[in-house]
Each structure stands twice: as C-alpha cells, then as structure tokens.
Amino acid sequence: MGLYDRYLAARLRRHAATLPDHVAVVITERDLLEQGAYRTLEAFFEWAFEYDAERVTVYVSVLDEGAVPTLERELERVSAPRALAVRAPDDRQRADAPIQVSIGLGGKHEFAGAVQKIAEDVRAGDLSPDQVDETDVEKHLVFPENPDLVIKTGAERLSDFMIWQSVYSELYFTDVNWRDFRKRDYLRALLDYKNRQRRFGR
C-alpha cells in the first residue's frame, strides 16, 4: 500500500461513521474485455471484505447477449474470498451468497418476473391482492439484498441496475475507468459514504 493509500486508510479508521455492509459495483461487458479486468475484480472483493463489507454485488451491463455465456464462464472462475453466485438474464434462482454477480439481468426484467410470480400466487388462491406488499416483491427477487453503497465507474449514469433494491442506496460515481480502478479509489468511495447522512427516502 502506497503512502497516499495509507493516509486514506487512516482517515477511514478515525472517522466515526459506519462502513457499508453491502457494496455494489456497476461495470460493463466492455470493461471486462480490458486487460487485467478480472484481477481488478478479485482485488475489489478483497478490499470490500477487508473494510467490513458482509456482501458484495457486481452488476455487469451487457449490450451483446451473445457474450453472456462467455462472461458467465469467466466470472464463475474468478478467485473470490467468499462464496460466489453468478446469475445470467434468464436465471430465476435466488442469489444467496456473500458475493453476487448479475450478468445483464436488468432491474426492470427482474421486477417484472417478481410481479409475474405474485400474480401466479394470486391466481392460485395463495395470496389475496389486498395482501400484496413490499415483502412479497422482495421474496421473488433474484437479488434480495439492498446495497448500502453503489459504485459506478467510468460515467455518471446508471444502467438498468437493481431498480428496486437500490432505491435508498448511496450512489458514488467516479470517472476512473474499471481498468484503472485501484484501492485508493475504493477508499475514496468509502470516505464519501461515511461523510453522507443517510435518509432512506425521508
């Protein structure tokens, strides 16, 4: 760790606010084509758990659906410090692991799938329309956890990312591209998070 990184780490330790329990990062399939992209991802996992995260979510936005099988295969091979669950666009199995990776499973598509399952429960007589609430939606989401901090590299815009789960997340945008993302960039994101007063929509 360089001198500047140690300085940032010391500031984090002195800061009284809590660190995020659940950190998410939004990257693109193009990011993963860059040399060293998967090594950066492996390092990111290490940094997150080093700084007290209990869960990490990676969302990979995909333009070419033909790339999904290759991305899925490569991401399942990534060296990770905790159990890892990878889900592709057509997967409906709940992702329940400390590290969750979504490949092109858009938030709108995921939410629509949850609504369809609720409609099936109503049609089967297992649920009354008047009883439907947030917990019923969340029960049917592939990615059930809500990130505290969402990091987007390379541009100040989000793709179709976990629209239900991230509604109260703190969003952190950096113009640093994924291939250049370093530990100091992650520490800056954590400091920014600690300096915010979370309102959870209030």
C-alpha positions as semicolon CSV with decimal commas, in nm:
position;residue;x (nm);y (nm);z (nm)
1;M;0,000;0,000;0,000
2;G;0,139;0,339;-0,100
3;L;0,173;0,643;0,123
4;Y;-0,147;0,805;-0,008
5;D;-0,339;0,481;0,037
6;R;-0,220;0,459;0,398
7;Y;-0,332;0,818;0,452
8;L;-0,681;0,737;0,322
9;A;-0,696;0,421;0,534
10;A;-0,600;0,621;0,844
11;R;-0,877;0,874;0,773
12;L;-1,125;0,591;0,743
13;R;-1,020;0,445;1,076
14;R;-1,055;0,782;1,251
15;H;-1,399;0,851;1,103
16;A;-1,676;0,761;1,348
17;A;-1,941;0,673;1,089
18;T;-2,005;0,312;0,996
19;L;-1,881;0,143;0,680
20;P;-2,128;-0,007;0,431
21;D;-2,236;-0,365;0,497
22;H;-2,329;-0,423;0,134
23;V;-2,126;-0,274;-0,151
24;A;-2,223;-0,296;-0,517
25;V;-2,027;-0,203;-0,828
26;V;-2,167;-0,145;-1,176
27;I;-1,941;-0,228;-1,470
28;T;-1,991;-0,316;-1,836
29;E;-1,906;-0,613;-2,053
30;R;-1,662;-0,381;-2,231
31;D;-1,483;-0,320;-1,900
32;L;-1,425;-0,693;-1,866
33;L;-1,259;-0,707;-2,208
34;E;-0,979;-0,483;-2,081
35;Q;-0,652;-0,644;-1,981
36;G;-0,639;-0,709;-1,608
37;A;-1,013;-0,652;-1,556
38;Y;-1,068;-0,980;-1,371
39;R;-0,764;-0,920;-1,149
40;T;-0,917;-0,584;-1,056
41;L;-1,240;-0,762;-0,970
42;E;-1,061;-1,013;-0,748
43;A;-0,878;-0,727;-0,574
44;F;-1,208;-0,541;-0,531
45;F;-1,354;-0,839;-0,345
46;E;-1,054;-0,840;-0,112
47;W;-1,081;-0,465;-0,043
48;A;-1,454;-0,487;0,027
49;F;-1,422;-0,761;0,289
50;E;-1,109;-0,602;0,435
51;Y;-1,321;-0,295;0,509
52;D;-1,607;-0,478;0,680
53;A;-1,847;-0,548;0,393
54;E;-2,060;-0,855;0,452
55;R;-2,191;-0,875;0,097
56;V;-2,070;-0,764;-0,246
57;T;-2,280;-0,737;-0,561
58;V;-2,137;-0,692;-0,911
59;Y;-2,370;-0,588;-1,190
60;V;-2,237;-0,631;-1,543
61;S;-2,441;-0,443;-1,802
62;V;-2,450;-0,628;-2,133
63;L;-2,517;-0,495;-2,483
64;D;-2,439;-0,815;-2,673
65;E;-2,643;-1,104;-2,531
66;G;-2,419;-1,343;-2,721
67;A;-2,139;-1,253;-2,479
68;V;-2,333;-1,374;-2,174
69;P;-2,220;-1,742;-2,176
70;T;-1,853;-1,638;-2,202
71;L;-1,889;-1,379;-1,927
72;E;-2,070;-1,629;-1,707
73;R;-1,797;-1,889;-1,754
74;E;-1,517;-1,642;-1,684
75;L;-1,685;-1,487;-1,380
76;E;-1,751;-1,828;-1,225
77;R;-1,375;-1,891;-1,247
78;V;-1,282;-1,573;-1,062
79;S;-1,083;-1,626;-0,744
80;A;-1,300;-1,496;-0,461
81;P;-1,250;-1,486;-0,082
82;R;-1,612;-1,591;-0,017
83;A;-1,878;-1,800;-0,189
84;L;-1,989;-1,654;-0,522
85;A;-2,324;-1,680;-0,705
86;V;-2,343;-1,580;-1,074
87;R;-2,680;-1,517;-1,238
88;A;-2,746;-1,463;-1,610
89;P;-3,051;-1,285;-1,762
90;D;-3,276;-1,593;-1,771
91;D;-3,187;-1,719;-1,423
92;R;-3,462;-1,709;-1,165
93;Q;-3,285;-1,893;-0,884
94;R;-3,234;-1,665;-0,586
95;A;-2,875;-1,548;-0,541
96;D;-2,791;-1,601;-0,176
97;A;-2,413;-1,579;-0,136
98;P;-2,170;-1,324;0,011
99;I;-2,066;-1,234;-0,346
100;Q;-2,339;-1,199;-0,606
101;V;-2,279;-1,132;-0,975
102;S;-2,553;-1,029;-1,216
103;I;-2,477;-1,054;-1,588
104;G;-2,724;-0,846;-1,784
105;L;-3,020;-0,924;-1,555
106;G;-3,182;-0,583;-1,575
107;G;-3,375;-0,442;-1,283
108;K;-3,691;-0,396;-1,490
109;H;-3,680;-0,758;-1,606
110;E;-3,615;-0,883;-1,252
111;F;-3,901;-0,674;-1,112
112;A;-4,139;-0,790;-1,386
113;G;-4,050;-1,151;-1,301
114;A;-4,134;-1,090;-0,936
115;V;-4,471;-0,939;-1,031
116;Q;-4,548;-1,238;-1,253
117;K;-4,480;-1,477;-0,963
118;I;-4,705;-1,272;-0,734
119;A;-4,980;-1,287;-0,999
120;E;-4,941;-1,665;-1,009
121;D;-4,978;-1,681;-0,630
122;V;-5,293;-1,468;-0,650
123;R;-5,438;-1,682;-0,931
124;A;-5,368;-1,999;-0,730
125;G;-5,552;-1,852;-0,433
126;D;-5,240;-1,849;-0,215
127;L;-5,239;-1,470;-0,187
128;S;-5,506;-1,202;-0,185
129;P;-5,443;-0,890;-0,398
130;D;-5,514;-0,681;-0,088
131;Q;-5,233;-0,858;0,096
132;V;-4,957;-0,782;-0,158
133;D;-4,684;-0,565;-0,008
134;E;-4,311;-0,497;-0,035
135;T;-4,213;-0,825;0,127
136;D;-4,396;-1,021;-0,143
137;V;-4,197;-0,842;-0,413
138;E;-3,867;-0,889;-0,233
139;K;-3,939;-1,258;-0,176
140;H;-3,936;-1,314;-0,553
141;L;-3,633;-1,104;-0,649
142;V;-3,322;-1,286;-0,773
143;F;-3,103;-1,044;-0,579
144;P;-3,284;-0,990;-0,248
145;E;-3,040;-0,764;-0,063
146;N;-3,032;-0,383;-0,072
147;P;-2,686;-0,229;-0,129
148;D;-2,576;0,046;0,107
149;L;-2,327;0,182;-0,146
150;V;-2,335;0,156;-0,525
151;I;-2,015;0,246;-0,713
152;K;-2,031;0,327;-1,084
153;T;-1,702;0,361;-1,268
154;G;-1,639;0,548;-1,592
155;A;-1,954;0,761;-1,625
156;E;-2,218;0,944;-1,425
157;R;-2,514;0,730;-1,520
158;L;-2,661;0,402;-1,407
159;S;-2,780;0,128;-1,635
160;D;-3,087;-0,086;-1,564
161;F;-2,945;-0,185;-1,227
162;M;-3,143;-0,330;-0,935
163;I;-3,408;-0,060;-0,953
164;W;-3,598;-0,195;-0,653
165;Q;-3,302;-0,275;-0,427
166;S;-3,101;0,043;-0,483
167;V;-3,380;0,296;-0,425
168;Y;-3,222;0,407;-0,094
169;S;-2,861;0,324;-0,179
170;E;-2,589;0,587;-0,171
171;L;-2,459;0,633;-0,527
172;Y;-2,093;0,707;-0,591
173;F;-1,976;0,799;-0,941
174;T;-1,612;0,808;-1,041
175;D;-1,465;0,899;-1,380
176;V;-1,194;0,637;-1,322
177;N;-1,247;0,351;-1,565
178;W;-1,265;-0,002;-1,428
179;R;-0,927;-0,099;-1,576
180;D;-0,764;0,180;-1,372
181;F;-0,967;0,136;-1,052
182;R;-0,731;0,100;-0,756
183;K;-0,759;0,055;-0,384
184;R;-0,729;0,431;-0,330
185;D;-1,037;0,480;-0,549
186;Y;-1,229;0,235;-0,334
187;L;-1,111;0,408;-0,015
188;R;-1,228;0,743;-0,156
189;A;-1,571;0,591;-0,218
190;L;-1,585;0,468;0,142
191;L;-1,485;0,808;0,277
192;D;-1,751;0,974;0,064
193;Y;-2,006;0,726;0,201
194;K;-1,902;0,793;0,561
195;N;-1,941;1,167;0,508
196;R;-2,302;1,136;0,398
197;Q;-2,609;1,142;0,620
198;R;-2,832;0,858;0,501
199;R;-3,201;0,948;0,490
200;F;-3,355;0,632;0,339
201;G;-3,604;0,840;0,140
202;R;-3,706;1,062;0,432
